[in-house]
Coordinates of C-alpha atoms in Angstrom, one line a residue:
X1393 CA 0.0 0.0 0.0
X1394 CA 1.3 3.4 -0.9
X1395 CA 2.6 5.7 1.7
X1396 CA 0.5 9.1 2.6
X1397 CA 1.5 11.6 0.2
X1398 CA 2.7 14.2 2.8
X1399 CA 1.9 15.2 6.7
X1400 CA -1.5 17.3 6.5
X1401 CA -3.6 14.6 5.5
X1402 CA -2.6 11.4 8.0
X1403 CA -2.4 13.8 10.9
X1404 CA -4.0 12.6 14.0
X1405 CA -5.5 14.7 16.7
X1406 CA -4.4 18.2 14.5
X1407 CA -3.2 21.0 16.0
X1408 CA -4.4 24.4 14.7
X1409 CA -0.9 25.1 12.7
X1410 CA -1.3 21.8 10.5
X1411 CA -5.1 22.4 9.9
X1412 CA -4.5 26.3 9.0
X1413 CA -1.3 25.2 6.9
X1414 CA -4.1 22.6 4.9
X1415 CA -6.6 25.3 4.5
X1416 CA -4.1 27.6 3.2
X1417 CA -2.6 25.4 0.7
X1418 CA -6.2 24.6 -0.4
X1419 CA -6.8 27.6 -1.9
X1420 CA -4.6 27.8 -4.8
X1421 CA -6.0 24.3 -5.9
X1422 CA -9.7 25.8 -5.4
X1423 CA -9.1 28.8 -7.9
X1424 CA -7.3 26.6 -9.8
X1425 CA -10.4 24.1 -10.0
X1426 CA -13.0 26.7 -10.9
X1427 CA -12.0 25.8 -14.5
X1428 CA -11.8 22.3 -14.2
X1429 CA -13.6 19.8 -16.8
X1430 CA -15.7 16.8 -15.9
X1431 CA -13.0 14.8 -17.5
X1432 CA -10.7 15.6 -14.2
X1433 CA -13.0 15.7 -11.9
X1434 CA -14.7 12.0 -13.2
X1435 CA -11.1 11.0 -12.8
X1436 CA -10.8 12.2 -9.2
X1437 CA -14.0 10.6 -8.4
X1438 CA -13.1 7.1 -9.9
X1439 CA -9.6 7.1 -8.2
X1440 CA -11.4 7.0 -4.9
X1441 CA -14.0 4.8 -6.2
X1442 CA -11.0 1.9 -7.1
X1443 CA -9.3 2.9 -3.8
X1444 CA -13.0 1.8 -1.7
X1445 CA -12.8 -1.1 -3.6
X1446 CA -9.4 -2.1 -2.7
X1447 CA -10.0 -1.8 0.6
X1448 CA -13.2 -3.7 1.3
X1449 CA -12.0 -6.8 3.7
X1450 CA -10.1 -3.6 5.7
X1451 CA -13.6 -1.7 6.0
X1452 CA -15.2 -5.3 7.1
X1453 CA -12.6 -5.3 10.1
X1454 CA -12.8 -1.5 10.8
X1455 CA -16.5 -1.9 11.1
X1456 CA -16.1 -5.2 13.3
X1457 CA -13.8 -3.2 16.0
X1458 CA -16.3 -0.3 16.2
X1459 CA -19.9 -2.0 15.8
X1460 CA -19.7 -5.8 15.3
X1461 CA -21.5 -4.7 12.0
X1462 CA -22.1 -7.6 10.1
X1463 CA -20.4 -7.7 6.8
X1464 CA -23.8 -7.8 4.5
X1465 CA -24.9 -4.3 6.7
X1466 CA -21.2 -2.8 5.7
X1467 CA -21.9 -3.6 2.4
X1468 CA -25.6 -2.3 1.9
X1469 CA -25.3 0.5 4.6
X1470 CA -21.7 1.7 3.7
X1471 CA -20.0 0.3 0.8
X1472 CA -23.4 0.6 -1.5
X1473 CA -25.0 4.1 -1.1
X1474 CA -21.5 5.6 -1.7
X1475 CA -20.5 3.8 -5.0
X1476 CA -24.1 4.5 -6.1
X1477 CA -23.6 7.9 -5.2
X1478 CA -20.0 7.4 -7.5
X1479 CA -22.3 5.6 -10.6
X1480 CA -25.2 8.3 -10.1
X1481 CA -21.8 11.1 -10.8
X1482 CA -20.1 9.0 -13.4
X1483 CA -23.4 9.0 -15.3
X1484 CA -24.9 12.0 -14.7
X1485 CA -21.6 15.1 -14.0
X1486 CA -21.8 16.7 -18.1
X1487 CA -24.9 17.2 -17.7
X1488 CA -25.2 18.4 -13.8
X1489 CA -22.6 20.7 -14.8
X1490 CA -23.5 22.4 -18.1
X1491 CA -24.8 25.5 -18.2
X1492 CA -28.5 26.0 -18.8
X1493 CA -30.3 28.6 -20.8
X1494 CA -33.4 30.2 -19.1
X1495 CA -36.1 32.6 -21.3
X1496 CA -36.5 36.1 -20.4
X1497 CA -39.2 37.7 -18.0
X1498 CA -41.2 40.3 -20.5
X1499 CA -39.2 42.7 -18.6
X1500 CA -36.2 41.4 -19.8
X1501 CA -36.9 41.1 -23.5
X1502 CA -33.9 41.7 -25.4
X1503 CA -31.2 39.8 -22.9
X1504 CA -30.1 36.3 -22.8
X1505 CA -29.5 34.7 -20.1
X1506 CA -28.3 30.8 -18.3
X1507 CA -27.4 29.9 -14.9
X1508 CA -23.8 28.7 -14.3
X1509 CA -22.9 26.4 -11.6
X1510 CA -19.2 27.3 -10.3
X1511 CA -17.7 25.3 -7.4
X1512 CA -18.3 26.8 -4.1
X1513 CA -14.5 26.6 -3.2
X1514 CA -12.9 25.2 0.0
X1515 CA -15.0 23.4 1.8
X1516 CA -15.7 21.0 5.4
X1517 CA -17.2 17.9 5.7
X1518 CA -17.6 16.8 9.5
X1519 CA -19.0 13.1 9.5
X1520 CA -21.2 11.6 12.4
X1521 CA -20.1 8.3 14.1
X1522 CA -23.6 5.9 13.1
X1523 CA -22.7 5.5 9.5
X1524 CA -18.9 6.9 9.7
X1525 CA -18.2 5.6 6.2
X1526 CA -21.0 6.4 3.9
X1527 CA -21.9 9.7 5.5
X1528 CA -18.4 10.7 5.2
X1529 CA -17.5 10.2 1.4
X1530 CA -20.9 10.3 0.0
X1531 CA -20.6 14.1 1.0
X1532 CA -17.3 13.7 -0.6
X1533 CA -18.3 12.5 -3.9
X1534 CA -20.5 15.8 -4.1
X1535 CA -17.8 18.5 -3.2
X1536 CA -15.3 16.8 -5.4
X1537 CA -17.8 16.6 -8.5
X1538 CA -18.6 20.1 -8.3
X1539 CA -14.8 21.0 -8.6
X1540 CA -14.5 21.7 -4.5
X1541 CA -11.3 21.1 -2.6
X1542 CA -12.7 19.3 1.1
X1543 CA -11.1 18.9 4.2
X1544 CA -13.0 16.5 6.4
X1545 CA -13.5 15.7 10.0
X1546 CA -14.7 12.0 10.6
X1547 CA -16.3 11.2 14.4
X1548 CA -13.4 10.3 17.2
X1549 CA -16.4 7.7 18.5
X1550 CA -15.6 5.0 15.7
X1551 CA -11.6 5.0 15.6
X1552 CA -11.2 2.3 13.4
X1553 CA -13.2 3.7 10.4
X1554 CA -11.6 7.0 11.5
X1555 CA -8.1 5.8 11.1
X1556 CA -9.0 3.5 7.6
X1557 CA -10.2 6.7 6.4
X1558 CA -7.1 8.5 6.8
X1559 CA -5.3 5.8 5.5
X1560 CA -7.7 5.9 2.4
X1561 CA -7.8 10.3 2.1
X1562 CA -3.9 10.1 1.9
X1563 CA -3.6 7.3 -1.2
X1564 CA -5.9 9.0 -2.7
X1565 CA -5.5 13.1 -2.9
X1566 CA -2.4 15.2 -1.6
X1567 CA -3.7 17.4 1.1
X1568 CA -4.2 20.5 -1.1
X1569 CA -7.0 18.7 -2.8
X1570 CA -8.2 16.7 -0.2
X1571 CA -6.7 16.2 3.8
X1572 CA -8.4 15.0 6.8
X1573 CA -8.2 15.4 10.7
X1574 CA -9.0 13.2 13.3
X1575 CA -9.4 14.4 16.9
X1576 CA -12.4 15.2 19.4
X1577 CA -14.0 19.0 20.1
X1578 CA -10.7 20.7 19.8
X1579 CA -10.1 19.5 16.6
X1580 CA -13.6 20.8 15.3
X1581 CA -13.6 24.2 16.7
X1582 CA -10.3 24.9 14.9
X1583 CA -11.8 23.9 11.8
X1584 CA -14.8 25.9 12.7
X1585 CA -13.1 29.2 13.1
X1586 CA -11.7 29.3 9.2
X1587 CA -13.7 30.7 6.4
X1588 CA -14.5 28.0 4.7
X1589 CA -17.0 28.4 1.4
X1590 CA -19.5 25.8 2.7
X1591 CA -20.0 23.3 5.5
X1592 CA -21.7 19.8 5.3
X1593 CA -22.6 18.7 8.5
X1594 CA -24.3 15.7 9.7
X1595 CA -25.2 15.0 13.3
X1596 CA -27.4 16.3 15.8
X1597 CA -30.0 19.3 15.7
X1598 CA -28.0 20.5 19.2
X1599 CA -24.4 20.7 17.2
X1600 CA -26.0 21.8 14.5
X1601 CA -26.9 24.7 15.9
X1602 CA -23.1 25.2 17.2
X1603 CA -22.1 24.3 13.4
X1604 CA -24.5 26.8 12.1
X1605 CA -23.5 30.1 14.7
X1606 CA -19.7 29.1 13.9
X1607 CA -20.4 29.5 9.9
X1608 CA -22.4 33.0 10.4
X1609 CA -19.3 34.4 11.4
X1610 CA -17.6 34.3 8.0
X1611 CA -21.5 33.6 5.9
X1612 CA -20.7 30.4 5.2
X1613 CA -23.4 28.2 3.5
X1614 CA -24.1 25.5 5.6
X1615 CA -26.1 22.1 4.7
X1616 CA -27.0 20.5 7.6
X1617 CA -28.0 17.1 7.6
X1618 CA -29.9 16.7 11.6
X1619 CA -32.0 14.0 12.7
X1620 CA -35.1 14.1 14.8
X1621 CA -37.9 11.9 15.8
X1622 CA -39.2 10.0 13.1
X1623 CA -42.6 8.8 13.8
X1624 CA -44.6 5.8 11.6
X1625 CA -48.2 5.9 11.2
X1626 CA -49.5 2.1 10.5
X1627 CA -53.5 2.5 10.1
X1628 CA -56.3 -0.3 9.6
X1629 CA -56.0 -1.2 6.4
X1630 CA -52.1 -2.2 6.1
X1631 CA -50.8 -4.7 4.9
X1632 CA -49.4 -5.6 8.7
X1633 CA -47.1 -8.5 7.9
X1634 CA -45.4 -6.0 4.7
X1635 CA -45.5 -3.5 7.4
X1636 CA -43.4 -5.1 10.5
X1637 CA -41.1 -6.9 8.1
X1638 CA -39.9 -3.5 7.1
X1639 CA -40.2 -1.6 10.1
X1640 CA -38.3 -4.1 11.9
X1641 CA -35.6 -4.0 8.9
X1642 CA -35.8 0.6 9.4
X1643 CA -35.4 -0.2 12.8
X1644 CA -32.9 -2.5 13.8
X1645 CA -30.5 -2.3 10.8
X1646 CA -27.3 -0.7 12.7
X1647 CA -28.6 -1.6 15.9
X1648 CA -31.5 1.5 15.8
X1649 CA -28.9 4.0 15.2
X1650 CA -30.2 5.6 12.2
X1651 CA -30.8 8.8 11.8
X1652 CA -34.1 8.1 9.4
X1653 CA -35.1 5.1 11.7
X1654 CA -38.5 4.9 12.4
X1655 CA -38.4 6.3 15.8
X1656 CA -41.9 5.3 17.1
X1657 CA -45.1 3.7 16.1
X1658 CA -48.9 4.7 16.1
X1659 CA -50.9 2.3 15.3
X1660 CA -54.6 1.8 15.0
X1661 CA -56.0 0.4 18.4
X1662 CA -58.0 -2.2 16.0
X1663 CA -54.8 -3.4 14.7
X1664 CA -52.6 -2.4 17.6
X1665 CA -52.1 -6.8 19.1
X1666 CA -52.0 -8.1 15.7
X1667 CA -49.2 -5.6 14.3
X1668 CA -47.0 -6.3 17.2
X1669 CA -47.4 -10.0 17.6
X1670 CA -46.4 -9.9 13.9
X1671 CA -42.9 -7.3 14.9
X1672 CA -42.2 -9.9 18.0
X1673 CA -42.4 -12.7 14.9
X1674 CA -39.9 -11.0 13.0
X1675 CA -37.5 -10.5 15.1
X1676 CA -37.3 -14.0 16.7
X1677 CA -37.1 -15.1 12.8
X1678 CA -34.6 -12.8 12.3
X1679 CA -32.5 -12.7 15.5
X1680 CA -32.8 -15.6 17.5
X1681 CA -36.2 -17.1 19.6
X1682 CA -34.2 -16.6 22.6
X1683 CA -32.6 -13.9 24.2
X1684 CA -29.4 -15.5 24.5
X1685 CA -29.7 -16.2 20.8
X1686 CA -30.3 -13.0 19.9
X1687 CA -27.6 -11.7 21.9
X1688 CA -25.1 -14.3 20.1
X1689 CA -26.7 -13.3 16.3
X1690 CA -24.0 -12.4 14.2
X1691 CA -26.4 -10.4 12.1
X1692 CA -27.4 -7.5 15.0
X1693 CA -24.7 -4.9 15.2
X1694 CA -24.0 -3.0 18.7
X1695 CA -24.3 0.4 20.5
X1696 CA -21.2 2.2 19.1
X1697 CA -19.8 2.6 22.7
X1698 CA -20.8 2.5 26.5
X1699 CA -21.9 6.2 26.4
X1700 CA -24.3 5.3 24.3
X1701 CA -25.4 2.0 25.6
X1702 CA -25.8 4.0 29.3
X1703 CA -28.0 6.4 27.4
X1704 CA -30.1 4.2 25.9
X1705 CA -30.4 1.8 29.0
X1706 CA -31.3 4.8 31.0
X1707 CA -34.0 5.6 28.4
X1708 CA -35.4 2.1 28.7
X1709 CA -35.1 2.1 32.7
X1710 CA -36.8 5.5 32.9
X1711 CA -39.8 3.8 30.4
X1712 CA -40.3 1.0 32.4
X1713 CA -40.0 2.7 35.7
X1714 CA -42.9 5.4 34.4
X1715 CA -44.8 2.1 33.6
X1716 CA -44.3 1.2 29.7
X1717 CA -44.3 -2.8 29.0
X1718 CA -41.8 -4.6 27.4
X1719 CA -43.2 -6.7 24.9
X1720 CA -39.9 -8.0 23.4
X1721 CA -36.4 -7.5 24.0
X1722 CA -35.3 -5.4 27.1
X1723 CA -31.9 -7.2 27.7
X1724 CA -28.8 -4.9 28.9
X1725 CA -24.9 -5.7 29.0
X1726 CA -23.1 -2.9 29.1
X1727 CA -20.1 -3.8 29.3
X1728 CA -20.6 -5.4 25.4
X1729 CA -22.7 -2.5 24.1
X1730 CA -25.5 -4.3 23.8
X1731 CA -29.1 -3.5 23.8
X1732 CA -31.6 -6.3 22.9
X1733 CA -33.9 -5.3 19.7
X1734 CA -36.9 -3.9 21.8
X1735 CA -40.2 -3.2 21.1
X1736 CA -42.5 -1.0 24.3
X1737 CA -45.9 -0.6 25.1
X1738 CA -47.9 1.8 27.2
X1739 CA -45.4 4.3 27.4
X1740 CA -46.7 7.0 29.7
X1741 CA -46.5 10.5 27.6
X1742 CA -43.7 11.9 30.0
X1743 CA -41.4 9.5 30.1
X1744 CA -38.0 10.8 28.3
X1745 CA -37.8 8.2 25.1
X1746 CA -41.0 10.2 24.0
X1747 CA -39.3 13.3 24.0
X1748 CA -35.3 12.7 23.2
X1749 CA -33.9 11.0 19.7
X1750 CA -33.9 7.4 20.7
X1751 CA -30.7 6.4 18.5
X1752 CA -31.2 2.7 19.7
X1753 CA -32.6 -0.7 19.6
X1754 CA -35.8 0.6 21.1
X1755 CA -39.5 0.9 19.8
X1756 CA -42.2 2.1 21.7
X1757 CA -45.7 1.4 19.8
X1758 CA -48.1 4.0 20.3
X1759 CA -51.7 2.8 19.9
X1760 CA -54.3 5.5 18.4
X1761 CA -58.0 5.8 17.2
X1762 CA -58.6 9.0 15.9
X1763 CA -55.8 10.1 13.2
X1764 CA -56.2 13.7 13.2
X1765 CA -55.0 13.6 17.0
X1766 CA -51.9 11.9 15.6
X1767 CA -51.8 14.6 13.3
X1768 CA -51.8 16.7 16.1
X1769 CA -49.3 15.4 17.4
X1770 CA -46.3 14.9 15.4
X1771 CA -47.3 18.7 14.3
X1772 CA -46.8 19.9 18.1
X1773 CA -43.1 18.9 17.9
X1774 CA -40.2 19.4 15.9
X1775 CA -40.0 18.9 12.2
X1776 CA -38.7 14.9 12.0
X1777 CA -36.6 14.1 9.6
X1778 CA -38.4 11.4 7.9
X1779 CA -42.2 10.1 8.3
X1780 CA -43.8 7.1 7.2
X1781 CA -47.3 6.3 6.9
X1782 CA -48.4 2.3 6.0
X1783 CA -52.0 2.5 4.7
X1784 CA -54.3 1.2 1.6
X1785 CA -56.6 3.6 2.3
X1786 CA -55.9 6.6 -0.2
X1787 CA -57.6 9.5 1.9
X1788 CA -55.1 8.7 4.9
X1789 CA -51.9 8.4 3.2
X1790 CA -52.8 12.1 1.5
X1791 CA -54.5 13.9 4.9
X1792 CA -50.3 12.8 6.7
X1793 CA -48.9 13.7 3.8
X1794 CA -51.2 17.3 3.3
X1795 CA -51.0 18.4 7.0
X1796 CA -47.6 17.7 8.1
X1797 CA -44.4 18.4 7.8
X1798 CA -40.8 16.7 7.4
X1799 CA -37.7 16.0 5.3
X1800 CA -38.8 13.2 3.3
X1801 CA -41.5 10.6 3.0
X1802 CA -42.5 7.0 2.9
X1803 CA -45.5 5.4 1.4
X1804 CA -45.8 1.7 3.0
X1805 CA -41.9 1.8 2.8
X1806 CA -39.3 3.4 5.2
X1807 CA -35.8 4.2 5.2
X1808 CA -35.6 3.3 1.6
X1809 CA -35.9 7.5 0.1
X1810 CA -32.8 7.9 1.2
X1811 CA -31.0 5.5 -1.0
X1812 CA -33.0 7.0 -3.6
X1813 CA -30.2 8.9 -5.8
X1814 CA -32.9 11.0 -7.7
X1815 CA -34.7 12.7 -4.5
X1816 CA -33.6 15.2 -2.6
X1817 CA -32.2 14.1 0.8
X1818 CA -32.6 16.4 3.9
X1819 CA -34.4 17.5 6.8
X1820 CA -36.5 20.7 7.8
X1821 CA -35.7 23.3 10.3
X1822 CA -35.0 21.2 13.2
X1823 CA -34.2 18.4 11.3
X1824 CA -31.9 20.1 8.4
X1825 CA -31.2 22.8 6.3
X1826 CA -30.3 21.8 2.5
X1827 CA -30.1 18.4 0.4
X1828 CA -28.2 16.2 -1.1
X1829 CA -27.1 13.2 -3.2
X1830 CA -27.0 13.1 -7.0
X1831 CA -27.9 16.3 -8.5
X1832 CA -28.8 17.6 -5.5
X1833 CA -25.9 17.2 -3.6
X1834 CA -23.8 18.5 -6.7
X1835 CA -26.0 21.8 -6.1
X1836 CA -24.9 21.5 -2.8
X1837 CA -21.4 22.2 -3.2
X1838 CA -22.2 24.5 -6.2
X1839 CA -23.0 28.3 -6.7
X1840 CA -25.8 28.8 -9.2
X1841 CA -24.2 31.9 -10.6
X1842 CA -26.9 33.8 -12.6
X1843 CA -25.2 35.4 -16.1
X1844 CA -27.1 38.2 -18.2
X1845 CA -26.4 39.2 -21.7
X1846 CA -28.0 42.0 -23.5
X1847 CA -28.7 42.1 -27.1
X1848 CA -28.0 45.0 -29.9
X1849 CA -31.8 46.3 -28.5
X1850 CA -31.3 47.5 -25.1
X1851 CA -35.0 48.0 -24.1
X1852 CA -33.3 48.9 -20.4
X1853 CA -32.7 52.3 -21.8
X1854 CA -36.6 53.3 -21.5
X1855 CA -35.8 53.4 -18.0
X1856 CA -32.8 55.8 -18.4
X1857 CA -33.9 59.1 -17.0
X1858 CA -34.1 62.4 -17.6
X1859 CA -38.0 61.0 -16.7
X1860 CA -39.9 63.0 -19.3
X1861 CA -43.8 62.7 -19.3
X1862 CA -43.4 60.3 -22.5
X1863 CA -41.0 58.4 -20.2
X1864 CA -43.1 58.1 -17.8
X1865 CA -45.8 56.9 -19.2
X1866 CA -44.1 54.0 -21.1
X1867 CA -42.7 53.1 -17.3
X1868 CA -46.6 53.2 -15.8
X1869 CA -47.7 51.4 -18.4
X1870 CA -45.2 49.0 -18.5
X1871 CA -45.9 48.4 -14.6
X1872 CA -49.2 48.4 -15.3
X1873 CA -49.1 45.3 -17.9
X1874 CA -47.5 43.2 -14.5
X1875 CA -50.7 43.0 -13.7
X1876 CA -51.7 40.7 -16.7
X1877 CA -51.4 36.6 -16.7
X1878 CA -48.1 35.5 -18.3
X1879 CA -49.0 34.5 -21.6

């Protein structure tokens, strides 16, 4: 394997000096890029595409030491949404970035006009620890095929992707095209205080926030990809065995730490018994029958760390203490970051996993009658950043989708939008600002320069003064015909 190209870009735990002498050595390589063709920048693109791939038994052992993830979940969660993301570029860049003509307004009669789309310059990418791989160069993929120079932060929390990562950044691009910084908050707030052109962040609405009042000091665009409670709506006419097969996959894949994961259930009270008898099914099918077995599967990932697994034990312990029933699951160690796929019942309205991010193997199932008080409800807090609804009944599926409010969608589906390379992925206020993937995320990273050009008749000069009255009236009556339909 090739040695790293220079310092900058396999530095671990940067100081401030090696991070500011990265950025600065960025910047002749972004001017520089402003003219570059989709020949070089495919070329970029596919060297780190062949790199991935050379790797892949390394990111299978990476992803062991951090999660116990399961090779197949590496390769479908990880491995697969980036090199779609790599196809969707290789396919699609000449045409992302050309130029595009736009008509003239009938007060701009006489111009020509397109809208340019110029790389946005140097810019961050600060990666989350639940999907440290994909969520990491998918963002990548983006700011390279829009011309960008990146310098990116992956999460201290999964050390061994962190440090394969490096590894890979260093083969791949010298540091004033690409470099990369491991470390914890230190690290991030140097990065935060340069000007960088744009920031892609993905994490939690709380350092979001920090990420987003760190940028308005310099007015640097931002896309921030948040998170949020995602709640699921299963009414009395689905198709309940479709509907736990994939809600149990939404759910459980990664061990529940997802930030699109279905986050809780409501379902209808007349449906409530069958729906979860058919959840318990599929996760003794899936898992094991048994707790132990279940705890030995080779297919259920773990917590990422003991943090977490306190956190999300506490969140259980808090349920059950309030008076919520566990109806599956509810097993605890620790000390091996482990939290037994759970499904909850009557879980009392105050207790704390209604209210925080779950981010773990836990699912309580909210039982309803009346939808328009479940309405109500996922309106009176935050924006989520996904929602799914599983109905066959037409009128339901448009009165969720009419009257709320949230980064994407799923019809009798979940999850799934997001490895969808032709919608726009992101949240909504509290959940995110911005999109990405395919096109998307290539407007992400881009300016959409606007560029005029007049013609031989300059109709513009009817507005010149000296205002005499025949001026004026051509300017009233110009006004004046705003009012009329555009033909």
């Amino acid at each position: 394997m090739n040695q790293p190209r220079d310092s900058f870009a396999a530095t671990a735990n940067a100081n401030l000096e090696t991070i500011t002498t990265a950025f600065d050595a960025q910047l002749a390589t972004a001017l520089r890029w402003r003219e570059s063709t989709a020949a070089e920048r495919l070329a970029r693109v596919k060297r780190l595409r062949d790199a991935i791939l050379a790797r892949r038994e390394a990111i299978y052992t990476a992803f062991e030491k951090d999660f116990r993830k399961p090779p197949a979940e590496v390769e479908a969660s990880e491995l697969l949404p980036v090199l779609d993301e790599i196809r969707h570029v290789l396919g699609r860049l000449k045409r992302w970035m050309k130029p595009h003509k736009v008509w003239p307004t009938s007060t701009m009669l006489g111009t020509s006009a397109k809208v340019q789309y110029q790389p946005r310059g140097r810019v961050l990418i600060v990666a989350p620890w639940n999907y440290p791989f994909s969520l990491c160069l998918g963002p990548l993929v983006s700011a390279i095929a829009a011309g960008n120079t990146a310098i990116i932060k992956p999460s201290e929390m999964t050390p061994a992707v962190s440090a394969l990562l490096v590894e890979l950044m260093a083969d791949v691009f010298p540091s004033n095209e690409v470099a990369i910084f491991e470390g914890a908050a230190e690290t991030s707030q140097a990065l935060l205080a340069l000007p960088f052109d744009h920031i892609f962040f993905t994490g939690s609405p709380a350092v979001g926030k920090l990420v987003m009042a760190a940028a308005a000091r310099h007015l640097t665009s931002v896309t921030l990809e948040l998170g949020g409670k995602s709640p699921t709506i299963v009414d009395q006419t689905a198709n309940l065995k479709l509907a736990a097969e994939t809600v149990m996959w939404g759910k459980f894949i990664n061990n529940g730490q997802t930030c699109v994961a279905p986050d809780h259930v409501y379902v209808h009270e007349a449906v409530k018994d069958a729906f979860v008898s058919a959840c318990r099914a599929v996760l003794q099918a899936r898992y094991g029958e048994t707790d132990a077995q279940q705890k030995q599967s080779p297919d259920l990932a773990r917590v990422v760390n003991l943090r977490h697994t306190q956190r999300v034990a506490g969140l259980l312990q808090d349920a059950v203490q309030r008076g919520a029933k566990v109806s599956c699951g509810g097993v605890v160690d620790e000390a091996a970051h482990y939290v037994a796929p759970t499904l909850l019942e009557h879980v009392p309205a105050d207790a704390e996993i209604m209210s925080e991010e779950i981010f773990g193997p836990l699912l309580p199932i909210i039982p309803y009658t009346d939808l328009d008080q479940v309405i109500a409800t996922i309106n009176a807090a935050p924006k989520p950043l996904a929602l799914y609804i599983w109905s066959r009944d037409q009128g339901n599926i448009d009165r969720v989708l009419q009257r709320t409010s949230s980064g994407g969608a799923c019809v009798n589906h979940c999850v799934a939008h997001f490895a969808h390379g032709n919608l726009p992925f992101g949240g909504v206020n509290n959940s995110g600002i911005g999109n990405a993937h395919g096109e998307y995320g290539f407007k992400a990273f881009s300016h959409e320069r606007a560029v005029l050009k007049s013609s031989p008749i300059m109709t513009i000069k009817l507005f010149f003064p000296p205002y005499t009255s025949k001026r004026n009236f051509i300017i009233r009556k110009t006004v004046d015909m705003l009012r009329l339909p555009m033909l």
